[in-house]
CSV table of C-alpha atoms in Angstrom, one decimal:
chain,number,residue,atom,x,y,z
A,25,UNK,CA,-5.9,-92.6,-54.3
A,26,UNK,CA,-7.5,-91.4,-51.1
A,27,UNK,CA,-4.4,-89.3,-50.3
A,28,UNK,CA,-4.8,-87.6,-53.7
A,29,UNK,CA,-8.4,-86.7,-52.9
A,30,UNK,CA,-7.4,-84.2,-50.3
A,31,UNK,CA,-9.7,-82.8,-47.6
A,32,UNK,CA,-13.2,-83.4,-48.8
A,33,UNK,CA,-15.1,-81.8,-46.1
A,34,UNK,CA,-14.5,-78.2,-45.2
A,35,UNK,CA,-16.8,-75.5,-43.9
A,36,UNK,CA,-19.5,-75.3,-46.5
A,37,UNK,CA,-18.7,-71.9,-48.2
A,38,UNK,CA,-19.4,-70.2,-44.9
A,39,UNK,CA,-17.1,-71.2,-42.3
A,40,UNK,CA,-13.6,-72.1,-41.9
A,41,UNK,CA,-12.8,-75.1,-40.1
A,42,UNK,CA,-15.7,-73.5,-38.7
A,43,UNK,CA,-17.7,-74.8,-41.5
A,44,UNK,CA,-15.6,-77.6,-42.8
A,45,UNK,CA,-16.4,-79.8,-45.7
A,46,UNK,CA,-15.5,-83.4,-46.3
A,47,UNK,CA,-11.8,-83.8,-46.0
A,48,UNK,CA,-10.2,-86.8,-47.4
A,49,UNK,CA,-6.6,-86.3,-47.3
A,50,UNK,CA,-5.7,-83.0,-46.1
A,51,UNK,CA,-8.1,-83.1,-43.1
A,52,UNK,CA,-10.3,-80.4,-41.9
A,53,UNK,CA,-11.2,-79.6,-38.4
A,54,UNK,CA,-14.5,-77.9,-37.7
A,55,UNK,CA,-14.4,-74.3,-36.4
A,56,UNK,CA,-17.6,-72.5,-35.8
A,57,UNK,CA,-17.5,-71.3,-32.2
A,58,UNK,CA,-20.0,-71.3,-29.3
A,59,UNK,CA,-22.8,-68.9,-29.2
A,60,UNK,CA,-21.7,-65.4,-28.2
A,61,UNK,CA,-22.9,-64.3,-24.8
A,62,UNK,CA,-23.6,-60.7,-23.9
A,63,UNK,CA,-21.0,-58.7,-22.0
A,64,UNK,CA,-22.3,-57.8,-18.5
A,65,UNK,CA,-19.8,-55.0,-18.0
A,66,UNK,CA,-21.6,-51.8,-16.8
A,67,UNK,CA,-20.9,-48.6,-18.7
A,68,UNK,CA,-21.4,-45.4,-16.7
A,69,UNK,CA,-23.1,-42.6,-18.5
A,70,UNK,CA,-23.6,-44.5,-21.8
A,71,UNK,CA,-26.7,-44.2,-23.8
A,72,UNK,CA,-25.9,-47.1,-26.1
A,73,UNK,CA,-27.7,-50.3,-25.5
A,74,UNK,CA,-25.7,-52.7,-23.3
A,75,UNK,CA,-26.7,-55.2,-24.9
A,76,UNK,CA,13.6,-72.6,-43.7
A,77,UNK,CA,14.1,-76.3,-43.3
A,78,UNK,CA,14.1,-78.0,-39.9
A,79,UNK,CA,13.4,-76.2,-36.7
A,80,UNK,CA,16.4,-75.5,-34.6
A,81,UNK,CA,18.0,-78.6,-33.2
A,82,UNK,CA,17.2,-77.5,-29.7
A,83,UNK,CA,13.5,-77.3,-30.5
A,84,UNK,CA,13.5,-80.6,-32.2
A,85,UNK,CA,15.2,-82.2,-29.2
A,86,UNK,CA,12.8,-80.7,-26.8
A,87,UNK,CA,9.9,-82.0,-28.9
A,88,UNK,CA,11.2,-85.5,-29.1
A,89,UNK,CA,11.9,-85.6,-25.4
A,90,UNK,CA,8.3,-84.5,-24.7
A,91,UNK,CA,7.0,-87.2,-27.0
A,92,UNK,CA,8.7,-89.8,-25.0
A,93,UNK,CA,7.8,-88.3,-21.6
A,94,UNK,CA,4.1,-87.7,-21.1
A,95,UNK,CA,3.4,-85.5,-18.2
A,96,UNK,CA,6.6,-83.6,-18.6
A,97,UNK,CA,6.5,-79.8,-18.1
A,98,UNK,CA,6.2,-77.5,-21.1
A,99,UNK,CA,9.6,-77.4,-22.8
A,100,UNK,CA,11.5,-74.2,-22.3
A,101,UNK,CA,12.2,-72.2,-25.4
A,102,UNK,CA,15.4,-72.9,-27.2
A,103,UNK,CA,18.0,-70.1,-27.5
A,104,UNK,CA,16.6,-67.3,-29.6
A,105,UNK,CA,12.9,-68.2,-29.0
A,106,UNK,CA,10.4,-66.8,-26.5
A,107,UNK,CA,7.4,-68.6,-25.0
A,108,UNK,CA,4.4,-66.4,-25.5
A,109,UNK,CA,1.7,-68.8,-24.3
A,110,UNK,CA,1.6,-72.2,-22.6
A,111,UNK,CA,-0.8,-74.4,-20.6
A,112,UNK,CA,0.4,-77.5,-18.8
A,113,UNK,CA,-3.1,-78.5,-17.6
A,114,UNK,CA,-2.0,-78.9,-14.0
A,115,UNK,CA,-5.5,-78.4,-12.5
A,116,UNK,CA,-7.1,-80.7,-9.9
A,117,UNK,CA,-8.6,-83.9,-11.2
A,118,UNK,CA,-12.1,-83.5,-12.6
A,119,UNK,CA,-11.9,-79.7,-13.0
A,120,UNK,CA,-12.6,-77.8,-16.2
A,121,UNK,CA,-10.0,-75.8,-18.1
A,122,UNK,CA,-8.6,-72.5,-17.1
A,123,UNK,CA,-11.0,-70.0,-18.6
A,124,UNK,CA,-8.4,-67.3,-18.5
A,125,UNK,CA,-6.7,-69.3,-21.2
A,126,UNK,CA,-9.5,-71.1,-22.9
A,127,UNK,CA,-13.2,-70.7,-23.9
A,128,UNK,CA,-15.6,-73.5,-24.6
A,129,UNK,CA,-17.4,-73.9,-27.8
A,130,UNK,CA,-21.0,-75.0,-27.3
A,131,UNK,CA,-23.7,-76.8,-29.3
A,132,UNK,CA,-23.6,-77.6,-33.0
A,133,UNK,CA,-22.1,-74.5,-34.4
A,134,UNK,CA,-21.1,-70.8,-33.9
A,135,UNK,CA,-24.0,-68.3,-33.5
A,136,UNK,CA,-24.6,-67.2,-37.1
A,137,UNK,CA,-22.4,-69.9,-38.5
A,138,UNK,CA,-23.0,-73.1,-40.3
A,139,UNK,CA,-24.8,-76.0,-38.5
A,140,UNK,CA,-23.0,-79.1,-37.4
A,141,UNK,CA,-19.8,-76.9,-37.4
A,142,UNK,CA,-20.0,-76.9,-41.2
A,143,UNK,CA,-18.7,-80.4,-41.5
A,144,UNK,CA,-21.6,-82.7,-40.9
A,145,UNK,CA,-20.3,-83.9,-37.6
A,146,UNK,CA,-23.0,-85.0,-35.2
A,147,UNK,CA,-21.9,-84.3,-31.6
A,148,UNK,CA,-23.0,-81.4,-29.5
A,149,UNK,CA,-20.1,-79.6,-27.8
A,150,UNK,CA,-20.4,-79.0,-24.1
A,151,UNK,CA,-18.5,-77.5,-21.1
A,152,UNK,CA,-19.4,-80.5,-19.0
A,153,UNK,CA,-16.5,-82.2,-17.1
A,154,UNK,CA,-18.0,-85.4,-18.6
A,155,UNK,CA,-16.5,-84.2,-21.9
A,156,UNK,CA,-13.7,-81.8,-21.1
A,157,UNK,CA,-11.6,-82.0,-17.9
A,158,UNK,CA,-8.1,-82.0,-16.3
A,159,UNK,CA,-7.1,-85.4,-15.0
A,160,UNK,CA,-5.0,-84.3,-12.0
A,161,UNK,CA,-1.8,-85.7,-13.5
A,162,UNK,CA,-1.0,-82.8,-15.9
A,163,UNK,CA,-3.3,-83.7,-18.8
A,164,UNK,CA,-6.3,-82.3,-20.6
A,165,UNK,CA,-8.9,-84.9,-21.5
A,166,UNK,CA,-11.5,-84.4,-24.3
A,167,UNK,CA,-13.9,-87.3,-24.3
A,168,UNK,CA,-16.8,-87.9,-26.8
A,169,UNK,CA,-19.7,-89.7,-25.1
A,170,UNK,CA,-22.8,-91.3,-26.5
A,171,UNK,CA,-25.9,-91.4,-24.4
A,172,UNK,CA,-28.5,-94.2,-24.2
A,173,UNK,CA,-30.5,-92.6,-27.0
A,174,UNK,CA,-27.5,-92.6,-29.3
A,175,UNK,CA,-26.8,-88.9,-29.1
A,176,UNK,CA,-23.1,-87.8,-28.9
A,177,UNK,CA,-21.6,-85.0,-26.8
A,178,UNK,CA,-17.9,-84.0,-26.9
A,179,UNK,CA,-15.6,-81.1,-26.2
A,180,UNK,CA,-14.0,-78.2,-28.2
A,181,UNK,CA,-12.0,-75.4,-26.7
A,182,UNK,CA,-10.3,-72.3,-28.1
A,183,UNK,CA,-7.6,-70.1,-26.8
A,184,UNK,CA,-9.0,-66.8,-25.5
A,185,UNK,CA,-6.1,-65.1,-27.2
A,186,UNK,CA,-6.3,-64.6,-31.0
A,187,UNK,CA,-3.0,-62.8,-31.4
A,188,UNK,CA,-0.6,-65.7,-32.0
A,189,UNK,CA,1.4,-64.3,-35.0
A,190,UNK,CA,4.8,-64.5,-36.5
A,191,UNK,CA,6.6,-61.2,-36.2
A,192,UNK,CA,7.7,-59.7,-39.5
A,193,UNK,CA,11.1,-61.3,-40.3
A,194,UNK,CA,10.6,-63.9,-37.5
A,195,UNK,CA,9.0,-67.2,-36.7
A,196,UNK,CA,6.0,-68.6,-34.9
A,197,UNK,CA,5.7,-72.1,-33.5
A,198,UNK,CA,2.5,-73.7,-32.3
A,199,UNK,CA,3.1,-77.0,-30.5
A,200,UNK,CA,1.2,-79.6,-28.4
A,201,UNK,CA,2.0,-83.0,-26.9
A,202,UNK,CA,-1.1,-85.2,-27.6
A,203,UNK,CA,-2.2,-88.9,-27.3
A,204,UNK,CA,-4.8,-89.6,-30.0
A,205,UNK,CA,-7.9,-91.5,-29.0
A,206,UNK,CA,-6.7,-95.1,-28.5
A,207,UNK,CA,-9.4,-96.8,-30.5
A,208,UNK,CA,-9.3,-98.6,-33.9
A,209,UNK,CA,-11.3,-100.7,-36.3
A,210,UNK,CA,-15.1,-100.6,-36.2
A,211,UNK,CA,-15.0,-99.1,-32.7
A,212,UNK,CA,-13.2,-96.0,-34.1
A,213,UNK,CA,-15.6,-95.2,-37.0
A,214,UNK,CA,-16.5,-91.5,-36.8
A,215,UNK,CA,-13.7,-90.4,-34.4
A,216,UNK,CA,-12.1,-87.1,-35.5
A,217,UNK,CA,-9.5,-85.6,-33.1
A,218,UNK,CA,-7.9,-82.3,-34.1
A,219,UNK,CA,-5.3,-79.6,-33.1
A,220,UNK,CA,-5.5,-76.6,-35.3
A,221,UNK,CA,-5.5,-72.8,-35.6
A,222,UNK,CA,-7.9,-70.3,-37.2
A,223,UNK,CA,-7.4,-66.7,-38.3
A,224,UNK,CA,-8.4,-64.2,-35.7
A,225,UNK,CA,-11.0,-62.5,-37.9
A,226,UNK,CA,-13.1,-65.7,-37.8
A,227,UNK,CA,-14.2,-65.3,-34.2
A,228,UNK,CA,-16.4,-62.1,-34.5
A,229,UNK,CA,-18.3,-63.4,-37.5
A,230,UNK,CA,-18.8,-67.1,-36.7
A,231,UNK,CA,-16.1,-68.1,-39.2
A,232,UNK,CA,-18.4,-67.1,-42.1
A,233,UNK,CA,-15.2,-65.6,-43.7
A,234,UNK,CA,-13.6,-69.0,-44.2
A,235,UNK,CA,-11.2,-70.0,-45.8
A,236,UNK,CA,-9.8,-66.6,-46.7
A,237,UNK,CA,-8.7,-65.7,-43.2
A,238,UNK,CA,-6.6,-68.9,-43.0
A,239,UNK,CA,-6.8,-72.2,-41.2
A,240,UNK,CA,-3.8,-74.2,-40.1
A,241,UNK,CA,-4.5,-77.8,-39.3
A,242,UNK,CA,-1.6,-79.0,-37.3
A,243,UNK,CA,-2.9,-82.5,-36.5
A,244,UNK,CA,-6.0,-84.4,-37.6
A,245,UNK,CA,-6.8,-88.1,-37.6
A,246,UNK,CA,-10.0,-90.0,-38.4
A,247,UNK,CA,-11.4,-93.4,-37.7
A,248,UNK,CA,-8.5,-94.5,-35.5
A,249,UNK,CA,-6.1,-94.8,-38.4
A,250,UNK,CA,-3.1,-93.7,-36.3
A,251,UNK,CA,-2.3,-91.2,-39.0
A,252,UNK,CA,-1.7,-87.5,-39.2
A,253,UNK,CA,-3.0,-85.0,-41.8
A,254,UNK,CA,-1.5,-81.4,-42.0
A,255,UNK,CA,-3.4,-78.8,-44.1
A,256,UNK,CA,-3.5,-75.1,-45.0
A,257,UNK,CA,-6.9,-73.7,-46.0
A,258,UNK,CA,-7.0,-70.4,-47.7
A,259,UNK,CA,-8.4,-68.4,-50.6
A,260,UNK,CA,-12.0,-68.9,-51.6
A,261,UNK,CA,-14.4,-71.8,-51.6
A,262,UNK,CA,-15.0,-73.8,-53.6
A,263,UNK,CA,-11.9,-74.0,-55.8
A,264,UNK,CA,-9.6,-71.0,-55.8
A,265,UNK,CA,-5.9,-70.9,-55.5
A,266,UNK,CA,-6.0,-73.3,-52.5
A,267,UNK,CA,-8.2,-75.9,-54.1
A,268,UNK,CA,-10.9,-75.7,-51.5
A,269,UNK,CA,-12.6,-77.4,-49.9
A,270,UNK,CA,-9.6,-79.7,-50.1
A,271,UNK,CA,-6.9,-77.2,-49.2
A,272,UNK,CA,-3.2,-77.7,-49.6
A,273,UNK,CA,-2.4,-80.8,-47.5
A,274,UNK,CA,0.1,-83.4,-46.6
A,275,UNK,CA,-2.2,-86.3,-47.3
A,276,UNK,CA,-2.3,-89.2,-44.9
A,277,UNK,CA,0.9,-89.7,-43.1
A,278,UNK,CA,1.7,-92.7,-40.8
A,279,UNK,CA,1.8,-91.9,-37.1
A,280,UNK,CA,2.9,-95.1,-35.5
A,281,UNK,CA,2.2,-95.2,-31.7
A,282,UNK,CA,0.3,-91.9,-31.8
A,283,UNK,CA,-2.7,-93.6,-30.2
A,284,UNK,CA,-0.9,-95.5,-27.5
A,285,UNK,CA,1.5,-92.7,-26.4
A,286,UNK,CA,2.1,-88.9,-26.4
A,287,UNK,CA,3.7,-87.4,-29.5
A,288,UNK,CA,4.6,-83.8,-30.3
A,289,UNK,CA,2.8,-82.1,-33.1
A,290,UNK,CA,3.9,-78.7,-34.3
A,291,UNK,CA,3.6,-76.1,-37.0
A,292,UNK,CA,6.1,-73.3,-37.7
A,293,UNK,CA,5.3,-70.2,-39.7
A,294,UNK,CA,8.7,-68.8,-40.9
A,295,UNK,CA,8.9,-65.2,-42.1
A,296,UNK,CA,12.7,-65.1,-42.0
A,297,UNK,CA,13.1,-67.0,-45.3
A,298,UNK,CA,12.0,-66.1,-48.9
A,299,UNK,CA,9.6,-67.4,-49.8
A,300,UNK,CA,7.9,-67.6,-46.4
A,301,UNK,CA,7.1,-71.1,-45.3
A,302,UNK,CA,4.6,-73.1,-43.2
A,303,UNK,CA,6.3,-76.3,-41.9
A,304,UNK,CA,4.6,-79.2,-40.1
A,305,UNK,CA,6.5,-81.4,-37.6
A,306,UNK,CA,5.9,-84.7,-35.9
A,307,UNK,CA,8.3,-85.4,-33.0
A,308,UNK,CA,10.6,-82.8,-34.4
A,309,UNK,CA,10.7,-84.2,-37.9
A,310,UNK,CA,9.5,-81.8,-40.7
A,311,UNK,CA,7.2,-83.9,-42.8
A,312,UNK,CA,5.3,-81.3,-44.9
A,313,UNK,CA,6.0,-77.7,-46.1
A,314,UNK,CA,4.0,-75.1,-47.9
A,315,UNK,CA,5.8,-72.2,-49.6
A,316,UNK,CA,4.3,-68.8,-50.0
A,317,UNK,CA,4.9,-68.8,-53.8
A,318,UNK,CA,2.5,-71.8,-54.1
A,319,UNK,CA,-0.3,-69.2,-54.1
A,320,UNK,CA,-0.6,-65.6,-55.0
A,321,UNK,CA,0.7,-63.0,-52.6
A,322,UNK,CA,-2.7,-61.7,-51.5
A,323,UNK,CA,-4.1,-65.1,-50.7
A,324,UNK,CA,-0.9,-65.9,-48.7
A,325,UNK,CA,-0.9,-62.7,-46.8
A,326,UNK,CA,-4.7,-63.0,-46.0
A,327,UNK,CA,-4.1,-66.5,-44.7
A,328,UNK,CA,-1.0,-65.8,-42.6
A,329,UNK,CA,-0.2,-62.1,-41.8
A,330,UNK,CA,-2.3,-61.7,-38.7
A,331,UNK,CA,-3.1,-63.3,-35.4
A,332,UNK,CA,-4.5,-66.8,-34.9
A,333,UNK,CA,-6.3,-68.7,-32.1
A,334,UNK,CA,-5.8,-72.4,-31.3
A,335,UNK,CA,-8.5,-75.1,-31.2
A,336,UNK,CA,-8.5,-78.5,-29.6
A,337,UNK,CA,-11.5,-80.8,-30.2
A,338,UNK,CA,-12.8,-84.3,-30.9
A,339,UNK,CA,-15.6,-84.4,-33.4
A,340,UNK,CA,-17.8,-87.4,-34.2
A,341,UNK,CA,-18.8,-88.1,-37.8
A,342,UNK,CA,-18.8,-85.7,-40.7
A,343,UNK,CA,-17.4,-85.6,-44.2
A,344,UNK,CA,-13.8,-86.3,-43.3
A,345,UNK,CA,-14.4,-89.6,-41.5
A,346,UNK,CA,-17.1,-90.3,-44.1
A,347,UNK,CA,-14.4,-90.3,-46.8
A,348,UNK,CA,-12.5,-93.1,-45.0
A,349,UNK,CA,-15.4,-95.4,-44.2
A,350,UNK,CA,-18.0,-93.4,-42.4
A,351,UNK,CA,-19.3,-93.4,-38.9
A,352,UNK,CA,-20.3,-93.3,-36.2
A,353,UNK,CA,-22.2,-96.6,-36.2
A,354,UNK,CA,-23.6,-98.8,-33.6
A,355,UNK,CA,-20.2,-100.3,-33.1
A,356,UNK,CA,-18.4,-97.0,-32.5
A,357,UNK,CA,-17.0,-97.0,-28.9
A,358,UNK,CA,-18.2,-94.2,-26.5
A,359,UNK,CA,-15.8,-92.5,-24.1
A,360,UNK,CA,-12.4,-92.9,-25.8
A,361,UNK,CA,-10.5,-89.6,-25.1
A,362,UNK,CA,-7.9,-87.5,-26.7
A,363,UNK,CA,-5.4,-86.6,-24.1
A,364,UNK,CA,-3.2,-83.4,-24.2
A,365,UNK,CA,-0.1,-83.0,-22.1
A,366,UNK,CA,0.6,-79.4,-23.0
A,367,UNK,CA,0.1,-76.6,-25.5
A,368,UNK,CA,2.7,-74.0,-26.2
A,369,UNK,CA,3.3,-71.1,-28.5
A,370,UNK,CA,6.8,-69.7,-29.2
A,371,UNK,CA,8.1,-66.8,-31.3
A,372,UNK,CA,11.6,-66.0,-32.6
A,373,UNK,CA,13.2,-62.9,-34.2
A,374,UNK,CA,11.4,-60.1,-35.9
A,375,UNK,CA,10.5,-56.7,-34.6
A,376,UNK,CA,9.8,-55.7,-31.0
A,377,UNK,CA,6.4,-55.0,-29.6
A,378,UNK,CA,6.4,-51.6,-27.9
A,379,UNK,CA,6.4,-48.7,-30.4
A,380,UNK,CA,8.7,-45.7,-30.1
A,381,UNK,CA,7.5,-42.8,-28.0
A,382,UNK,CA,9.6,-40.0,-29.6
A,383,UNK,CA,7.9,-37.5,-31.9
A,384,UNK,CA,10.5,-37.7,-34.5
A,385,UNK,CA,10.0,-36.9,-38.2
A,386,UNK,CA,8.3,-39.8,-40.0
A,387,UNK,CA,10.8,-42.1,-41.8
A,388,UNK,CA,11.3,-41.0,-45.3
A,389,UNK,CA,10.7,-37.3,-44.6
A,390,UNK,CA,7.6,-35.3,-44.3
A,391,UNK,CA,6.7,-32.4,-41.9
A,392,UNK,CA,3.8,-31.4,-39.7
A,393,UNK,CA,0.9,-33.3,-38.4
A,394,UNK,CA,1.0,-36.3,-36.0
A,395,UNK,CA,3.9,-38.7,-36.4
A,396,UNK,CA,2.5,-42.1,-37.3
A,397,UNK,CA,5.6,-43.9,-36.0
A,398,UNK,CA,5.4,-42.4,-32.5
A,399,UNK,CA,2.9,-43.5,-29.8
A,400,UNK,CA,-0.5,-41.9,-30.5
A,401,UNK,CA,-2.5,-41.8,-27.3
A,402,UNK,CA,-6.1,-43.0,-27.9
A,403,UNK,CA,-7.5,-40.2,-25.7
A,404,UNK,CA,-5.9,-37.6,-28.1
A,405,UNK,CA,-8.5,-38.4,-30.8
A,406,UNK,CA,-9.9,-35.4,-32.5
A,407,UNK,CA,-13.4,-36.9,-32.7
A,408,UNK,CA,-15.1,-40.1,-31.4
A,409,UNK,CA,-18.4,-41.9,-31.2
A,410,UNK,CA,-19.6,-44.1,-28.4
A,411,UNK,CA,-16.4,-44.2,-26.3
A,412,UNK,CA,-15.3,-42.7,-23.0
A,413,UNK,CA,-11.9,-42.0,-21.4
A,414,UNK,CA,-11.0,-43.5,-18.0
A,415,UNK,CA,-7.9,-43.7,-15.8
A,416,UNK,CA,-5.5,-46.6,-16.8
A,417,UNK,CA,-3.1,-48.7,-14.7
A,418,UNK,CA,-1.1,-49.5,-17.8
A,419,UNK,CA,2.6,-48.6,-17.9
A,420,UNK,CA,2.9,-44.8,-18.0
A,421,UNK,CA,-0.4,-44.2,-16.4
A,422,UNK,CA,-2.7,-41.5,-17.9
A,423,UNK,CA,-6.0,-42.4,-19.6
A,424,UNK,CA,-7.3,-45.0,-22.0
A,425,UNK,CA,-10.4,-45.0,-24.1
A,426,UNK,CA,-12.9,-47.6,-22.9
A,427,UNK,CA,-16.4,-48.9,-23.1
A,428,UNK,CA,-15.9,-49.7,-26.8
A,429,UNK,CA,-18.4,-51.8,-28.7
A,430,UNK,CA,-19.6,-52.4,-32.2
A,431,UNK,CA,-19.9,-49.3,-34.3
A,432,UNK,CA,-17.8,-47.1,-32.1
A,433,UNK,CA,-14.9,-45.1,-33.6
A,434,UNK,CA,-12.0,-42.7,-33.0
A,435,UNK,CA,-10.7,-40.1,-35.5
A,436,UNK,CA,-7.1,-38.8,-35.6
A,437,UNK,CA,-6.4,-35.9,-38.0
A,438,UNK,CA,-3.3,-35.2,-40.0
A,439,UNK,CA,-1.4,-38.4,-39.3
A,440,UNK,CA,1.9,-38.2,-41.2
A,441,UNK,CA,3.3,-41.5,-42.6
A,442,UNK,CA,6.1,-39.9,-44.6
A,443,UNK,CA,7.3,-41.2,-47.9
A,444,UNK,CA,8.4,-44.7,-46.8
A,445,UNK,CA,5.3,-46.9,-46.6
A,446,UNK,CA,4.0,-48.0,-43.3
A,447,UNK,CA,3.0,-51.7,-43.3
A,448,UNK,CA,2.4,-52.5,-39.7
A,449,UNK,CA,0.0,-51.3,-37.0
A,450,UNK,CA,0.2,-51.8,-33.2
A,451,UNK,CA,-2.7,-51.4,-30.8
A,452,UNK,CA,-2.4,-51.5,-27.0
A,453,UNK,CA,-5.6,-53.2,-25.9
A,454,UNK,CA,-7.2,-54.7,-22.8
A,455,UNK,CA,-10.5,-56.6,-22.4
A,456,UNK,CA,-12.5,-58.1,-19.7
A,457,UNK,CA,-15.2,-59.2,-22.1
A,458,UNK,CA,-17.3,-62.3,-21.3
A,459,UNK,CA,-16.6,-65.6,-22.9
A,460,UNK,CA,-17.5,-65.6,-26.6
A,461,UNK,CA,-17.4,-61.8,-26.8
A,462,UNK,CA,-14.8,-60.3,-29.2
A,463,UNK,CA,-14.4,-58.0,-32.1
A,464,UNK,CA,-12.1,-56.3,-34.6
A,465,UNK,CA,-10.0,-53.2,-34.2
A,466,UNK,CA,-9.7,-51.7,-37.7
A,467,UNK,CA,-7.7,-49.0,-39.4
A,468,UNK,CA,-9.4,-46.9,-42.1
A,469,UNK,CA,-8.1,-43.8,-44.0
A,470,UNK,CA,-9.8,-40.6,-44.8
A,471,UNK,CA,-13.4,-41.9,-44.4
A,472,UNK,CA,-15.1,-44.3,-42.1
A,473,UNK,CA,-16.9,-45.8,-45.1
A,474,UNK,CA,-13.6,-46.8,-46.8
A,475,UNK,CA,-12.5,-50.4,-46.5
A,476,UNK,CA,-10.1,-51.2,-43.6
A,477,UNK,CA,-6.4,-51.2,-44.6
A,478,UNK,CA,-5.7,-53.6,-41.7
A,479,UNK,CA,-7.3,-55.1,-38.5
A,480,UNK,CA,-6.8,-57.5,-35.7
A,481,UNK,CA,-9.3,-59.4,-33.5
A,482,UNK,CA,-9.3,-59.2,-29.7
A,483,UNK,CA,-11.2,-61.0,-27.0
A,484,UNK,CA,-10.7,-61.3,-23.2
A,485,UNK,CA,-7.1,-60.5,-22.2
A,486,UNK,CA,-7.7,-61.2,-18.6
A,487,UNK,CA,-9.3,-57.9,-17.5
A,488,UNK,CA,-10.2,-54.4,-18.5
A,489,UNK,CA,-6.8,-53.3,-17.4
A,490,UNK,CA,-4.8,-56.3,-18.5
A,491,UNK,CA,-2.9,-54.8,-21.3
A,492,UNK,CA,-1.4,-56.4,-24.4
A,493,UNK,CA,0.1,-55.0,-27.6
A,494,UNK,CA,-1.3,-56.6,-30.7
A,495,UNK,CA,0.4,-56.3,-34.1
A,496,UNK,CA,-1.3,-56.3,-37.4
A,497,UNK,CA,-0.3,-55.7,-41.0
A,498,UNK,CA,-1.7,-52.8,-43.0
A,499,UNK,CA,-1.7,-52.1,-46.7
A,500,UNK,CA,1.2,-49.8,-47.7
A,501,UNK,CA,0.4,-46.2,-46.8
A,502,UNK,CA,2.4,-43.0,-47.3
A,503,UNK,CA,1.6,-39.3,-47.0
A,504,UNK,CA,-0.7,-37.5,-44.5
A,505,UNK,CA,-4.2,-38.9,-43.8
A,506,UNK,CA,-7.1,-38.8,-41.4
A,507,UNK,CA,-6.9,-42.1,-39.5
A,508,UNK,CA,-10.1,-43.7,-38.2
A,509,UNK,CA,-9.9,-46.6,-35.7
A,510,UNK,CA,-13.2,-48.4,-36.0
A,511,UNK,CA,-14.6,-51.2,-33.9
A,512,UNK,CA,-16.7,-54.0,-35.3
A,513,UNK,CA,-18.3,-56.9,-33.3
A,514,UNK,CA,-20.9,-59.5,-33.8
A,515,UNK,CA,-22.6,-58.6,-30.6
A,516,UNK,CA,-23.5,-55.3,-28.8
A,517,UNK,CA,-21.5,-55.8,-25.7
A,518,UNK,CA,-18.3,-53.8,-24.9
A,519,UNK,CA,-15.3,-55.8,-26.0
A,520,UNK,CA,-12.1,-53.7,-25.8
A,521,UNK,CA,-10.2,-50.8,-24.2
A,522,UNK,CA,-7.6,-48.9,-26.3
A,523,UNK,CA,-4.6,-47.1,-24.7
A,524,UNK,CA,-2.5,-46.2,-27.7
A,525,UNK,CA,-1.7,-47.0,-31.3
A,526,UNK,CA,1.3,-46.6,-33.6
A,527,UNK,CA,2.5,-47.7,-37.1
A,528,UNK,CA,5.7,-49.2,-38.3
A,529,UNK,CA,7.5,-50.3,-41.5
């Protein structure tokens, strides 16, 4: 009966896991991030305020081996796969996480988002090494702690990167080796460990656009049940095609030994099959699958066809634990950690990242104007607002457009898409933005007041000249248009540099 109830607690109409609401069976992590901090970057001469079935056998074998061997290195990618991100947590004992890879969520919710992370959980998230630290033996420790007054603190971290996406026609795999908190019975009431991912567009707006931007709950457990819940959240809330705030979930699945040892939890998004699939794995075994045709195409695309960021946290209390007996209580044990051996992201197949540089005729014919399918240098914009050019150290040299913040834009005239519709957009971006500072790079046609036809989110990439190509999907476009690249952020600080852009089919 409980399993049929689904996730009862999800972000209250405003957040995604950010704002979760009670989650009975499908589970629902909380997602509203830490308060955004201003970007201290100086801008010279600016007047603006600075203000398919189973995964490959090789992948399954690697996952199972890791489950049995805590402390093992991140598994190498099987043939045909590429590792695009990993963290083995090999820092010195008692140190915090690598902030080049992760940012800390702080307090009881994202700035501008729902309180108590939208789920009713009671802890305050911190960046203290009492709550989040590396143990010196290759593990991340996230430990909820209750003080003498009964107040709880815990840890919640997110990847700096928000561009984990399955290439068109390819696959994405998000995986971690985790030991759930080893606590049960009355001492476990209120414990809520989670490993999950949230659509990139959630970050700039405090997850107030949940659940439409997609939430993938790879692993959740509550109240020390030694279980696993896997869930897709999408559509609108309440109700909608994804039955929110419950979502489309696996229900409670037994996870024997998941509190006493490390096990591998993974989710694959497969765009190489029709219909597309999301598949959940425990130690290499596919235990739950969602097919794209279970919802309408727009809902599916909005929940999957873009970048994601990863979240690890241990919440205390809230609607999901409440649906299984409640907590925390005076009997709940303090200081029982979730331990993480590694996190890795792999991709397979699909298109390549760099766009073509030739100025050939757009696919499908068409003459004149700027070729949408060649590299369009950002500094070649016909008009702009709020940006500046600067020398770049990116491959090929030349200039990039920098000092970009909320409200800035670039205009490119006579961009020719030909008669075969473009459906992809690539942006070459770099960012040295401070923790919590991020924004959206958006594509609009013919007027800056028109709705974006596509966008991607970007935060710190490791530096203002640390370049990365980020793909996004766009609504089908043909013909010749004025293209506006607009920049939207929830704070006034600079958040991105742009070197070039291009479109694809």
